[in-house]
PDB file of C-alpha atoms in Angstrom:
ATOM      1  CA  LYS A   1     -48.990  -9.223  36.824  1.00  0.00           C
ATOM      2  CA  ALA A   2     -45.358 -10.399  36.623  1.00  0.00           C
ATOM      3  CA  LYS A   3     -45.293 -11.083  40.378  1.00  0.00           C
ATOM      4  CA  VAL A   4     -48.374 -13.312  40.029  1.00  0.00           C
ATOM      5  CA  GLU A   5     -46.668 -15.279  37.237  1.00  0.00           C
ATOM      6  CA  VAL A   6     -43.517 -15.748  39.343  1.00  0.00           C
ATOM      7  CA  GLU A   7     -45.547 -16.928  42.336  1.00  0.00           C
ATOM      8  CA  ASP A   8     -47.497 -19.329  40.103  1.00  0.00           C
ATOM      9  CA  ALA A   9     -44.181 -20.729  38.844  1.00  0.00           C
ATOM     10  CA  ARG A  10     -42.929 -21.052  42.432  1.00  0.00           C
ATOM     11  CA  GLU A  11     -46.047 -23.040  43.356  1.00  0.00           C
ATOM     12  CA  LYS A  12     -45.631 -25.344  40.331  1.00  0.00           C
ATOM     13  CA  VAL A  13     -42.005 -26.063  41.172  1.00  0.00           C
ATOM     14  CA  ALA A  14     -42.938 -26.674  44.813  1.00  0.00           C
ATOM     15  CA  GLN A  15     -45.635 -29.140  43.728  1.00  0.00           C
ATOM     16  CA  LEU A  16     -43.191 -30.907  41.406  1.00  0.00           C
ATOM     17  CA  ILE A  17     -40.855 -31.735  44.322  1.00  0.00           C
ATOM     18  CA  ASN A  18     -43.418 -31.797  47.187  1.00  0.00           C
ATOM     19  CA  ALA A  19     -42.080 -28.650  48.849  1.00  0.00           C
ATOM     20  CA  GLU A  20     -43.659 -25.506  50.218  1.00  0.00           C
ATOM     21  CA  PRO A  21     -43.617 -22.501  47.861  1.00  0.00           C
ATOM     22  CA  ALA A  22     -41.679 -20.487  50.475  1.00  0.00           C
ATOM     23  CA  GLU A  23     -38.877 -23.096  50.233  1.00  0.00           C
ATOM     24  CA  ILE A  24     -38.289 -22.324  46.530  1.00  0.00           C
ATOM     25  CA  ILE A  25     -35.795 -19.646  45.525  1.00  0.00           C
ATOM     26  CA  PHE A  26     -35.231 -18.654  41.906  1.00  0.00           C
ATOM     27  CA  THR A  27     -31.696 -17.884  40.751  1.00  0.00           C
ATOM     28  CA  SER A  28     -29.965 -17.210  37.435  1.00  0.00           C
ATOM     29  CA  GLY A  29     -29.264 -20.907  36.813  1.00  0.00           C
ATOM     30  CA  GLY A  30     -28.233 -24.263  38.221  1.00  0.00           C
ATOM     31  CA  THR A  31     -24.672 -23.010  38.727  1.00  0.00           C
ATOM     32  CA  GLU A  32     -25.813 -20.122  40.917  1.00  0.00           C
ATOM     33  CA  SER A  33     -28.086 -22.465  42.863  1.00  0.00           C
ATOM     34  CA  ASP A  34     -25.210 -24.880  43.553  1.00  0.00           C
ATOM     35  CA  ASN A  35     -22.930 -22.002  44.564  1.00  0.00           C
ATOM     36  CA  ALA A  36     -25.576 -20.405  46.775  1.00  0.00           C
ATOM     37  CA  VAL A  37     -26.211 -23.638  48.672  1.00  0.00           C
ATOM     38  CA  ILE A  38     -22.550 -24.495  49.174  1.00  0.00           C
ATOM     39  CA  LYS A  39     -21.424 -21.002  50.151  1.00  0.00           C
ATOM     40  CA  GLY A  40     -24.516 -20.390  52.287  1.00  0.00           C
ATOM     41  CA  VAL A  41     -24.121 -23.624  54.260  1.00  0.00           C
ATOM     42  CA  LEU A  42     -20.384 -23.223  54.764  1.00  0.00           C
ATOM     43  CA  ALA A  43     -20.911 -19.669  56.030  1.00  0.00           C
ATOM     44  CA  VAL A  44     -22.881 -21.010  59.005  1.00  0.00           C
ATOM     45  CA  SER A  45     -20.945 -24.222  59.653  1.00  0.00           C
ATOM     46  CA  LYS A  46     -18.937 -23.011  62.612  1.00  0.00           C
ATOM     47  CA  GLY A  47     -16.185 -25.357  63.729  1.00  0.00           C
ATOM     48  CA  LYS A  48     -16.588 -27.797  60.832  1.00  0.00           C
ATOM     49  CA  SER A  49     -14.065 -27.974  58.025  1.00  0.00           C
ATOM     50  CA  GLU A  50     -14.882 -30.833  55.630  1.00  0.00           C
ATOM     51  CA  ILE A  51     -17.162 -31.083  52.598  1.00  0.00           C
ATOM     52  CA  ILE A  52     -18.033 -34.511  51.240  1.00  0.00           C
ATOM     53  CA  THR A  53     -18.662 -34.721  47.516  1.00  0.00           C
ATOM     54  CA  SER A  54     -17.440 -36.840  44.612  1.00  0.00           C
ATOM     55  CA  GLU A  55     -15.002 -36.181  41.810  1.00  0.00           C
ATOM     56  CA  LEU A  56     -17.841 -36.948  39.387  1.00  0.00           C
ATOM     57  CA  GLU A  57     -19.842 -33.847  40.367  1.00  0.00           C
ATOM     58  CA  HIS A  58     -20.556 -31.024  37.938  1.00  0.00           C
ATOM     59  CA  HIS A  59     -18.057 -28.148  37.976  1.00  0.00           C
ATOM     60  CA  ALA A  60     -20.818 -25.963  39.448  1.00  0.00           C
ATOM     61  CA  VAL A  61     -20.283 -27.999  42.644  1.00  0.00           C
ATOM     62  CA  LEU A  62     -16.587 -28.830  42.379  1.00  0.00           C
ATOM     63  CA  HIS A  63     -15.363 -25.280  41.734  1.00  0.00           C
ATOM     64  CA  PRO A  64     -17.043 -23.596  44.737  1.00  0.00           C
ATOM     65  CA  ILE A  65     -15.769 -26.456  46.908  1.00  0.00           C
ATOM     66  CA  GLU A  66     -12.298 -25.873  45.492  1.00  0.00           C
ATOM     67  CA  MET A  67     -12.661 -22.156  46.315  1.00  0.00           C
ATOM     68  CA  ALA A  68     -13.713 -23.067  49.867  1.00  0.00           C
ATOM     69  CA  LYS A  69     -10.239 -24.566  50.349  1.00  0.00           C
ATOM     70  CA  MET A  70      -8.950 -20.973  50.507  1.00  0.00           C
ATOM     71  CA  GLN A  71     -11.149 -20.491  53.572  1.00  0.00           C
ATOM     72  CA  GLY A  72      -9.765 -23.607  55.253  1.00  0.00           C
ATOM     73  CA  PHE A  73     -12.333 -26.176  54.129  1.00  0.00           C
ATOM     74  CA  LYS A  74     -11.153 -29.610  53.012  1.00  0.00           C
ATOM     75  CA  PRO A  75     -12.860 -31.497  50.176  1.00  0.00           C
ATOM     76  CA  VAL A  76     -13.357 -35.188  50.955  1.00  0.00           C
ATOM     77  CA  PHE A  77     -14.244 -37.370  47.968  1.00  0.00           C
ATOM     78  CA  ALA A  78     -16.646 -40.315  48.192  1.00  0.00           C
ATOM     79  CA  GLU A  79     -15.497 -43.027  45.811  1.00  0.00           C
ATOM     80  CA  PRO A  80     -17.932 -44.339  43.190  1.00  0.00           C
ATOM     81  CA  ILE A  81     -18.531 -48.039  42.743  1.00  0.00           C
ATOM     82  CA  GLU A  82     -17.442 -49.614  39.438  1.00  0.00           C
ATOM     83  CA  CYS A  83     -20.441 -48.362  37.431  1.00  0.00           C
ATOM     84  CA  GLY A  84     -19.915 -44.790  38.674  1.00  0.00           C
ATOM     85  CA  THR A  85     -22.667 -44.650  41.289  1.00  0.00           C
ATOM     86  CA  ILE A  86     -22.084 -42.919  44.612  1.00  0.00           C
ATOM     87  CA  THR A  87     -23.540 -45.127  47.342  1.00  0.00           C
ATOM     88  CA  ALA A  88     -24.463 -44.335  50.920  1.00  0.00           C
ATOM     89  CA  LYS A  89     -21.648 -46.666  52.010  1.00  0.00           C
ATOM     90  CA  SER A  90     -19.090 -44.617  50.089  1.00  0.00           C
ATOM     91  CA  VAL A  91     -20.359 -41.477  51.857  1.00  0.00           C
ATOM     92  CA  VAL A  92     -20.617 -42.938  55.380  1.00  0.00           C
ATOM     93  CA  ASP A  93     -16.995 -44.047  55.180  1.00  0.00           C
ATOM     94  CA  LYS A  94     -15.970 -40.389  54.729  1.00  0.00           C
ATOM     95  CA  ILE A  95     -18.113 -38.750  57.426  1.00  0.00           C
ATOM     96  CA  SER A  96     -16.329 -37.313  60.435  1.00  0.00           C
ATOM     97  CA  ASP A  97     -17.141 -34.883  63.223  1.00  0.00           C
ATOM     98  CA  GLN A  98     -15.715 -32.200  60.887  1.00  0.00           C
ATOM     99  CA  THR A  99     -18.266 -32.773  58.083  1.00  0.00           C
ATOM    100  CA  ALA A 100     -20.027 -29.486  57.330  1.00  0.00           C
ATOM    101  CA  LEU A 101     -21.910 -30.535  54.185  1.00  0.00           C
ATOM    102  CA  VAL A 102     -22.502 -33.476  51.859  1.00  0.00           C
ATOM    103  CA  SER A 103     -23.180 -32.589  48.210  1.00  0.00           C
ATOM    104  CA  ILE A 104     -23.905 -35.465  45.813  1.00  0.00           C
ATOM    105  CA  MET A 105     -25.776 -35.061  42.517  1.00  0.00           C
ATOM    106  CA  HIS A 106     -28.880 -37.120  41.831  1.00  0.00           C
ATOM    107  CA  VAL A 107     -28.060 -38.195  38.253  1.00  0.00           C
ATOM    108  CA  ASN A 108     -24.634 -37.795  36.704  1.00  0.00           C
ATOM    109  CA  ASN A 109     -24.739 -35.469  33.704  1.00  0.00           C
ATOM    110  CA  GLU A 110     -22.130 -37.412  31.701  1.00  0.00           C
ATOM    111  CA  ILE A 111     -22.510 -41.094  32.526  1.00  0.00           C
ATOM    112  CA  GLY A 112     -26.129 -41.192  33.691  1.00  0.00           C
ATOM    113  CA  CYS A 113     -25.604 -43.001  37.003  1.00  0.00           C
ATOM    114  CA  VAL A 114     -28.414 -42.525  39.505  1.00  0.00           C
ATOM    115  CA  ASN A 115     -26.868 -41.956  42.917  1.00  0.00           C
ATOM    116  CA  GLU A 116     -28.363 -43.224  46.192  1.00  0.00           C
ATOM    117  CA  ILE A 117     -29.585 -39.822  47.364  1.00  0.00           C
ATOM    118  CA  LYS A 118     -32.422 -41.106  49.555  1.00  0.00           C
ATOM    119  CA  GLU A 119     -30.052 -43.403  51.441  1.00  0.00           C
ATOM    120  CA  ILE A 120     -27.424 -40.658  51.645  1.00  0.00           C
ATOM    121  CA  ALA A 121     -30.043 -38.174  52.888  1.00  0.00           C
ATOM    122  CA  THR A 122     -31.155 -40.622  55.600  1.00  0.00           C
ATOM    123  CA  LEU A 123     -27.568 -41.097  56.694  1.00  0.00           C
ATOM    124  CA  CYS A 124     -26.963 -37.343  56.798  1.00  0.00           C
ATOM    125  CA  ARG A 125     -30.181 -36.706  58.724  1.00  0.00           C
ATOM    126  CA  GLU A 126     -29.153 -39.315  61.340  1.00  0.00           C
ATOM    127  CA  LYS A 127     -25.823 -37.542  61.769  1.00  0.00           C
ATOM    128  CA  ASN A 128     -27.275 -34.003  61.621  1.00  0.00           C
ATOM    129  CA  ILE A 129     -25.277 -33.101  58.495  1.00  0.00           C
ATOM    130  CA  PRO A 130     -26.821 -30.883  55.793  1.00  0.00           C
ATOM    131  CA  PHE A 131     -27.323 -32.672  52.466  1.00  0.00           C
ATOM    132  CA  HIS A 132     -27.483 -31.013  49.043  1.00  0.00           C
ATOM    133  CA  SER A 133     -28.227 -32.652  45.719  1.00  0.00           C
ATOM    134  CA  ASP A 134     -27.764 -31.125  42.278  1.00  0.00           C
ATOM    135  CA  THR A 135     -30.834 -32.432  40.438  1.00  0.00           C
ATOM    136  CA  VAL A 136     -30.351 -30.548  37.173  1.00  0.00           C
ATOM    137  CA  GLN A 137     -30.354 -33.803  35.171  1.00  0.00           C
ATOM    138  CA  SER A 138     -33.167 -35.561  37.034  1.00  0.00           C
ATOM    139  CA  LEU A 139     -35.670 -32.822  37.853  1.00  0.00           C
ATOM    140  CA  GLY A 140     -38.854 -33.457  35.878  1.00  0.00           C
ATOM    141  CA  LYS A 141     -37.600 -36.817  34.612  1.00  0.00           C
ATOM    142  CA  ILE A 142     -37.354 -38.879  37.799  1.00  0.00           C
ATOM    143  CA  PRO A 143     -39.899 -38.227  40.566  1.00  0.00           C
ATOM    144  CA  ILE A 144     -38.349 -36.174  43.367  1.00  0.00           C
ATOM    145  CA  ASP A 145     -40.153 -35.820  46.687  1.00  0.00           C
ATOM    146  CA  VAL A 146     -37.888 -33.735  48.923  1.00  0.00           C
ATOM    147  CA  LYS A 147     -39.808 -34.707  52.052  1.00  0.00           C
ATOM    148  CA  ASN A 148     -39.714 -38.433  51.312  1.00  0.00           C
ATOM    149  CA  ILE A 149     -36.055 -38.315  50.272  1.00  0.00           C
ATOM    150  CA  GLY A 150     -35.096 -36.054  53.167  1.00  0.00           C
ATOM    151  CA  LEU A 151     -33.223 -33.397  51.202  1.00  0.00           C
ATOM    152  CA  ASP A 152     -32.144 -30.191  52.893  1.00  0.00           C
ATOM    153  CA  PHE A 153     -31.105 -28.460  49.667  1.00  0.00           C
ATOM    154  CA  LEU A 154     -31.729 -29.054  45.971  1.00  0.00           C
ATOM    155  CA  SER A 155     -30.514 -27.290  42.840  1.00  0.00           C
ATOM    156  CA  GLY A 156     -32.201 -27.383  39.462  1.00  0.00           C
ATOM    157  CA  SER A 157     -32.385 -25.557  36.159  1.00  0.00           C
ATOM    158  CA  ALA A 158     -35.566 -24.299  34.488  1.00  0.00           C
ATOM    159  CA  HIS A 159     -34.499 -24.998  30.907  1.00  0.00           C
ATOM    160  CA  LYS A 160     -34.284 -28.718  31.686  1.00  0.00           C
ATOM    161  CA  ILE A 161     -38.001 -28.740  32.546  1.00  0.00           C
ATOM    162  CA  TYR A 162     -39.227 -26.626  29.611  1.00  0.00           C
ATOM    163  CA  GLY A 163     -38.743 -23.300  31.370  1.00  0.00           C
ATOM    164  CA  PRO A 164     -36.697 -20.376  30.087  1.00  0.00           C
ATOM    165  CA  LYS A 165     -32.901 -20.450  30.042  1.00  0.00           C
ATOM    166  CA  GLY A 166     -31.237 -18.294  32.665  1.00  0.00           C
ATOM    167  CA  ILE A 167     -33.397 -19.413  35.597  1.00  0.00           C
ATOM    168  CA  GLY A 168     -32.245 -21.695  38.363  1.00  0.00           C
ATOM    169  CA  ILE A 169     -34.211 -23.413  41.061  1.00  0.00           C
ATOM    170  CA  MET A 170     -33.056 -23.772  44.620  1.00  0.00           C
ATOM    171  CA  TYR A 171     -34.911 -25.619  47.357  1.00  0.00           C
ATOM    172  CA  VAL A 172     -33.985 -24.746  50.939  1.00  0.00           C
ATOM    173  CA  ARG A 173     -35.833 -26.830  53.540  1.00  0.00           C
ATOM    174  CA  ASN A 174     -37.552 -24.712  56.174  1.00  0.00           C
ATOM    175  CA  GLY A 175     -35.283 -24.698  59.224  1.00  0.00           C
ATOM    176  CA  ALA A 176     -32.132 -25.708  57.309  1.00  0.00           C
ATOM    177  CA  LYS A 177     -29.017 -23.851  58.454  1.00  0.00           C
ATOM    178  CA  TRP A 178     -28.118 -21.613  55.542  1.00  0.00           C
ATOM    179  CA  ILE A 179     -27.689 -17.927  54.755  1.00  0.00           C
ATOM    180  CA  PRO A 180     -27.847 -16.213  51.378  1.00  0.00           C
ATOM    181  CA  TRP A 181     -24.392 -15.482  49.975  1.00  0.00           C
ATOM    182  CA  MET A 182     -25.704 -12.372  48.203  1.00  0.00           C
ATOM    183  CA  THR A 183     -27.462  -9.766  50.297  1.00  0.00           C
ATOM    184  CA  GLY A 184     -29.249  -6.473  49.855  1.00  0.00           C
ATOM    185  CA  GLY A 185     -31.954  -7.196  47.286  1.00  0.00           C
ATOM    186  CA  SER A 186     -34.352  -9.167  49.531  1.00  0.00           C
ATOM    187  CA  GLN A 187     -35.609 -11.188  46.549  1.00  0.00           C
TER     188      GLN A 187
END
């Protein structure tokens, strides 16, 4: 009975963002989802050493990127425009042949800026760079269509969309290069 409820929830989340149910992974929260994406992408990014993000990201993104420095990765920060928005132009100026991942949130949790994630996703897709967006603040409030936007990875939190606290949402596009950073449970 519990498994049926979990699968129903997976289908509802998939419908909310226009994904396939198999692309939805439940975690313990938005922080774990951000960590799982970042660590899982970096684990398979052979020969690449840079991560593009912004200094306005949530600590759930900034801290794992800071930890990645110990493994030789270099954070590269896209600069916001005056109002705090991260634009595709600010990201494209930072891309190099060493870019392993771009991680830019959809809506800033403190100042409310809506970042240009569709334009950034298009840019990343053209350059074959994985793109992750933390959508904790926008999920359920602003329509998100992962196929239309072109996201590879998305993080969210259930309690922001009237679900229980302690549950995170992670979208991993079928075919995206990523491995789980925790192994052994097969959940």
